[in-house]
Short mmCIF file of C-alpha atoms and ligand atoms in Angstrom, two decimals:
data_model
loop_
_atom_site.label_atom_id
_atom_site.label_comp_id
_atom_site.label_asym_id
_atom_site.label_seq_id
_atom_site.Cartn_x
_atom_site.Cartn_y
_atom_site.Cartn_z
CA MET A 254 -30.81 4.20 16.77
CA SER A 255 -28.60 6.82 19.17
CA VAL A 256 -25.68 8.60 17.85
CA ALA A 257 -23.89 9.36 20.84
CA TYR A 258 -20.80 8.09 19.97
CA LEU A 259 -20.85 10.95 16.96
CA GLU A 260 -21.78 14.00 19.18
CA LYS A 261 -17.92 14.73 19.70
CA LEU A 262 -17.13 15.48 16.04
CA ASN A 263 -17.16 18.59 14.91
CA PRO A 264 -20.03 20.10 12.02
CA GLU A 265 -17.47 19.51 8.62
CA GLN A 266 -16.15 15.49 11.13
CA ARG A 267 -19.81 14.70 11.04
CA ARG A 268 -20.94 15.02 7.79
CA ALA A 269 -17.82 13.44 6.16
CA VAL A 270 -18.82 10.17 8.92
CA GLU A 271 -21.96 10.71 7.73
CA HIS A 272 -21.89 11.09 3.98
CA GLY A 273 -24.41 9.14 2.02
CA ALA A 274 -26.36 8.16 4.70
CA ARG A 275 -30.19 7.97 3.24
CA GLU A 276 -31.15 11.37 4.68
CA ASN A 277 -28.27 13.00 3.15
CA ASP A 278 -28.81 14.34 -0.23
CA ALA A 279 -25.39 12.00 -1.69
CA ALA A 280 -26.65 8.79 -2.94
CA PRO A 281 -25.07 5.93 -0.82
CA GLY A 282 -22.06 4.92 -1.98
CA THR A 283 -20.63 8.47 -3.58
CA PRO A 284 -16.68 8.91 -3.48
CA LEU A 285 -16.26 11.43 -1.01
CA LEU A 286 -12.12 13.30 -0.87
CA VAL A 287 -11.69 15.43 2.07
CA ILE A 288 -8.93 17.09 2.57
CA ALA A 289 -7.57 18.03 5.65
CA GLY A 290 -4.44 19.19 7.28
CA ALA A 291 -2.17 17.84 9.95
CA GLY A 292 -3.28 16.87 13.27
CA SER A 293 -7.24 17.95 12.46
CA GLY A 294 -8.55 14.65 13.05
CA LYS A 295 -8.77 12.73 9.66
CA THR A 296 -7.68 9.59 11.42
CA ASN A 297 -10.32 10.15 14.28
CA THR A 298 -13.21 11.36 11.26
CA LEU A 299 -12.01 7.48 9.40
CA ALA A 300 -12.41 5.78 12.38
CA HIS A 301 -15.57 7.48 13.24
CA ARG A 302 -16.98 6.95 9.14
CA VAL A 303 -15.79 2.84 9.60
CA ALA A 304 -17.49 1.80 13.09
CA HIS A 305 -20.76 3.98 11.70
CA LEU A 306 -20.97 1.70 8.61
CA ILE A 307 -20.54 -1.24 10.96
CA VAL A 308 -22.82 0.07 13.59
CA ASN A 309 -25.32 0.85 11.27
CA GLY A 310 -25.13 -2.87 9.37
CA ALA A 311 -22.61 -2.68 6.58
CA ASP A 312 -20.55 -5.95 6.21
CA PRO A 313 -17.22 -5.50 7.72
CA ARG A 314 -15.88 -7.59 5.00
CA LYS A 315 -16.74 -5.23 2.47
CA ILE A 316 -14.86 -1.98 4.03
CA LEU A 317 -11.49 -1.29 3.14
CA LEU A 318 -8.91 0.49 5.50
CA MET A 319 -5.50 1.72 3.97
CA THR A 320 -2.58 3.64 4.99
CA PHE A 321 0.78 3.93 4.70
CA SER A 322 2.45 2.78 7.99
CA ARG A 323 1.71 -0.72 9.32
CA ARG A 324 1.35 2.24 13.04
CA ALA A 325 -1.16 3.90 11.22
CA ALA A 326 -3.07 1.34 9.99
CA ALA A 327 -2.59 -0.93 12.96
CA GLU A 328 -4.27 2.50 15.16
CA MET A 329 -6.53 2.90 12.71
CA ALA A 330 -8.40 -0.14 13.35
CA ARG A 331 -7.56 -0.15 17.31
CA ARG A 332 -9.86 2.99 16.88
CA VAL A 333 -12.36 1.32 15.13
CA GLU A 334 -13.05 -1.19 17.47
CA ARG A 335 -12.96 1.50 20.64
CA ILE A 336 -15.83 3.49 18.71
CA ALA A 337 -17.78 0.84 17.66
CA ARG A 338 -18.01 -1.31 21.17
CA ARG A 339 -18.83 2.46 22.80
CA ALA A 340 -21.95 1.52 20.24
CA ILE A 341 -22.78 -2.13 19.88
CA GLY A 342 -20.74 -3.48 22.97
CA ASP A 343 -18.99 -6.38 22.94
CA ASN A 344 -19.71 -7.65 19.46
CA ALA A 345 -18.46 -4.87 17.50
CA GLY A 346 -14.73 -6.65 18.08
CA VAL A 347 -16.18 -9.76 16.02
CA MET A 348 -17.15 -7.38 13.47
CA THR A 349 -14.12 -4.97 13.52
CA ASP A 350 -12.18 -8.31 13.59
CA ALA A 351 -13.58 -8.91 9.48
CA LEU A 352 -12.38 -5.39 8.32
CA TRP A 353 -9.41 -5.14 6.29
CA ALA A 354 -6.94 -3.01 7.24
CA GLY A 355 -3.49 -2.70 6.56
CA THR A 356 -0.76 -0.80 4.26
CA PHE A 357 -1.32 -0.65 1.10
CA HIS A 358 1.76 -3.55 0.23
CA GLY A 359 0.12 -5.75 3.00
CA ILE A 360 -3.20 -5.88 1.17
CA GLY A 361 -2.03 -6.16 -1.93
CA ALA A 362 0.05 -9.52 -0.29
CA ARG A 363 -2.77 -10.35 0.76
CA LEU A 364 -4.82 -9.73 -2.12
CA LEU A 365 -2.12 -11.51 -4.06
CA ARG A 366 -2.19 -14.94 -2.24
CA ASP A 367 -5.80 -15.28 -2.26
CA TYR A 368 -5.82 -15.33 -5.85
CA ALA A 369 -2.18 -16.45 -6.61
CA GLY A 370 -3.66 -19.12 -8.72
CA GLU A 371 -5.43 -17.58 -11.06
CA ILE A 372 -3.10 -14.95 -12.17
CA GLY A 373 0.07 -17.30 -12.46
CA LEU A 374 1.50 -16.69 -9.11
CA ASP A 375 2.64 -19.33 -7.21
CA PRO A 376 1.02 -18.75 -3.63
CA ALA A 377 4.38 -19.45 -1.14
CA PHE A 378 5.99 -16.09 -2.50
CA THR A 379 8.42 -14.51 -0.30
CA ILE A 380 7.74 -10.56 0.34
CA HIS A 381 11.01 -8.62 -0.34
CA ASP A 382 11.60 -5.55 2.03
CA ARG A 383 13.66 -2.72 0.71
CA GLU A 384 16.47 -3.62 2.83
CA ASP A 385 15.83 -7.48 1.27
CA SER A 386 15.35 -5.41 -2.08
CA THR A 387 18.52 -3.59 -1.41
CA ASP A 388 20.47 -6.45 -0.98
CA LEU A 389 19.72 -8.31 -3.89
CA ILE A 390 20.46 -5.74 -6.83
CA ASN A 391 23.91 -5.84 -4.61
CA LEU A 392 24.56 -9.40 -5.24
CA MET A 393 23.48 -8.73 -8.88
CA ARG A 394 25.56 -5.52 -8.98
CA HIS A 395 28.62 -7.46 -7.66
CA GLU A 396 27.71 -10.33 -9.69
CA LEU A 397 27.83 -8.22 -12.98
CA GLY A 398 31.06 -6.72 -12.31
CA TYR A 399 29.68 -3.63 -11.59
CA SER A 400 30.76 -2.59 -8.08
CA LYS A 401 34.60 -2.41 -9.48
CA THR A 402 33.98 -0.10 -12.12
CA GLU A 403 36.65 2.79 -12.63
CA ASN A 404 33.72 5.46 -12.70
CA ARG A 405 32.28 4.21 -9.88
CA PHE A 406 28.83 2.79 -11.02
CA PRO A 407 25.70 3.76 -9.06
CA ALA A 408 25.38 2.55 -5.01
CA LYS A 409 22.85 -0.56 -4.81
CA GLY A 410 20.68 2.61 -2.36
CA SER A 411 20.46 4.49 -6.19
CA CYS A 412 19.88 1.24 -8.07
CA LEU A 413 17.34 0.40 -6.36
CA ALA A 414 15.65 3.93 -6.34
CA ILE A 415 16.01 3.78 -9.96
CA TYR A 416 14.73 0.37 -10.41
CA SER A 417 11.79 1.48 -8.25
CA ARG A 418 11.14 4.37 -10.26
CA CYS A 419 10.62 3.29 -13.53
CA ALA A 420 8.85 0.31 -11.78
CA ASN A 421 6.43 2.58 -11.00
CA ALA A 422 6.25 5.13 -12.99
CA GLY A 423 5.68 2.64 -15.81
CA LEU A 424 8.61 4.78 -17.38
CA PRO A 425 11.84 4.10 -19.43
CA ILE A 426 15.18 4.15 -17.50
CA GLU A 427 16.25 7.01 -19.82
CA ASP A 428 13.21 9.17 -18.86
CA VAL A 429 13.53 8.47 -15.20
CA LEU A 430 17.63 8.89 -15.51
CA ALA A 431 16.88 12.49 -17.42
CA THR A 432 14.81 13.63 -15.04
CA SER A 433 16.15 12.17 -11.94
CA PHE A 434 19.10 10.62 -11.43
CA PRO A 435 21.16 12.88 -14.18
CA TRP A 436 24.54 11.82 -12.58
CA CYS A 437 23.79 8.50 -13.74
CA ALA A 438 22.32 8.94 -17.17
CA VAL A 439 26.12 7.71 -18.55
CA TRP A 440 25.30 4.17 -17.27
CA ALA A 441 21.82 3.44 -18.84
CA VAL A 442 23.18 0.34 -20.61
CA GLU A 443 24.58 -1.40 -17.40
CA LEU A 444 21.45 -0.19 -15.19
CA LYS A 445 19.58 -2.52 -17.89
CA GLN A 446 20.93 -5.04 -17.43
CA LEU A 447 21.34 -4.87 -14.07
CA PHE A 448 17.72 -4.82 -13.63
CA ALA A 449 17.24 -7.43 -15.89
CA VAL A 450 18.89 -9.75 -13.79
CA TYR A 451 17.48 -8.71 -10.41
CA VAL A 452 13.96 -9.11 -12.25
CA GLU A 453 15.28 -12.45 -13.53
CA ALA A 454 17.19 -13.75 -9.76
CA LYS A 455 13.04 -12.39 -8.33
CA GLN A 456 11.20 -15.13 -10.27
CA ARG A 457 13.66 -17.91 -9.57
CA GLN A 458 14.01 -16.85 -6.13
CA ASN A 459 9.62 -16.45 -6.37
CA VAL A 460 10.36 -13.46 -4.67
CA LEU A 461 8.41 -10.16 -4.37
CA ASP A 462 9.30 -6.86 -3.88
CA TYR A 463 7.43 -3.66 -2.17
CA ASP A 464 6.47 -2.47 -5.90
CA ASP A 465 6.05 -5.95 -6.99
CA LEU A 466 3.29 -6.16 -4.86
CA LEU A 467 2.00 -2.86 -6.42
CA LEU A 468 2.60 -3.97 -9.65
CA TYR A 469 0.99 -7.03 -10.00
CA TRP A 470 -2.30 -6.25 -7.27
CA ALA A 471 -3.00 -3.69 -10.24
CA GLN A 472 -2.37 -5.65 -13.27
CA MET A 473 -5.08 -8.08 -11.22
CA VAL A 474 -7.82 -5.88 -11.18
CA SER A 475 -7.16 -4.49 -14.54
CA ASP A 476 -8.92 -7.74 -15.20
CA PRO A 477 -12.94 -6.72 -15.34
CA GLY A 478 -13.81 -10.93 -14.34
CA LEU A 479 -11.13 -10.63 -11.55
CA ALA A 480 -11.52 -7.65 -10.17
CA GLY A 481 -15.62 -7.99 -10.27
CA GLU A 482 -15.32 -10.88 -7.51
N1 ATP B 1209 -13.91 16.87 17.15
C1 ATP B 1209 -12.54 16.18 18.03
N2 ATP B 1209 -12.67 16.59 19.22
C2 ATP B 1209 -11.86 16.99 20.04
N3 ATP B 1209 -10.67 16.87 19.64
C3 ATP B 1209 -10.16 15.79 18.42
C4 ATP B 1209 -11.52 15.89 17.53
N4 ATP B 1209 -10.87 15.29 16.28
C5 ATP B 1209 -10.00 14.84 16.61
N5 ATP B 1209 -9.20 15.35 17.52
C6 ATP B 1209 -8.64 15.29 18.44
O1 ATP B 1209 -7.17 15.75 17.61
C7 ATP B 1209 -5.38 14.53 17.81
C8 ATP B 1209 -5.91 14.93 16.30
O2 ATP B 1209 -6.84 13.83 15.49
P1 ATP B 1209 -6.02 12.40 14.67
O3 ATP B 1209 -5.00 11.87 15.39
O4 ATP B 1209 -7.81 12.30 14.30
O5 ATP B 1209 -5.43 13.79 13.25
P2 ATP B 1209 -5.07 13.19 11.93
O6 ATP B 1209 -5.47 14.51 11.28
O7 ATP B 1209 -5.41 11.91 11.93
O8 ATP B 1209 -3.33 13.37 12.70
P3 ATP B 1209 -2.35 13.04 11.80
O9 ATP B 1209 -2.03 14.21 10.81
O10 ATP B 1209 -1.15 13.07 12.48
O11 ATP B 1209 -2.16 12.02 11.20
C9 ATP B 1209 -6.49 13.65 18.14
O12 ATP B 1209 -6.09 13.39 20.18
C10 ATP B 1209 -7.98 13.98 18.78
O13 ATP B 1209 -8.45 12.93 19.56
MG1 MG B 1210 -3.68 10.54 11.21
#
């Protein structure tokens, strides 16, 4: 098959794109970590790799392309389609539409909806973005009377940042406060109560915040049965 669509890549990029192909040393499926600087062609290389896999018969439904922002994810998917179209024509669109491309949170949400029934989650869950989450935690902060404390209780943004750090790092609040938010350390007891009420409110309203999307997903795939599917 013609590989004209790979000719503009430099040798390092091309090696990354073709890694795992039969003519290379690496066995198919061997992981590859590429570290490269800003503007060095990372997205370009990834897009070519995905297109190359699809052109060579890989099942696009088994390709997962993840990045941080929606814009970057859309850009990646668009580039994959353009390259694949150049190589195999108009059929490329159907193929590239089938691949999984998105943000970490978007992919997490999609998997959680698909498998909600199996992990005891209502599939109609609502997703709170950072702003919604800040509003909800602020509401709880008011309800507990913490917005009127004499010595100023941490602001809503700090409360969410602390909660998020605890959830993501899997660390007790005392540790997180000591290492990252020492000026809030005197409020450990109150923050703990705030977080408990916040979690309860999320569950009552069938809401997942951004941290939950990643946490629930991680928990889901730690079950070998579900991970295998
Ligand atoms: N082998 C190449 N030959 C010519 N131009 C290239 C090559 N690889 C990448 N480029 C060009 O360099 C620019 C940056 O590429 P790309 O966006 O893929 O880099 P990146 O590492 O993802 O950048 P960022 O760090 O901003 O995400 C683009 O205009 C791209 O078309
Ligand atoms: Mg990039």
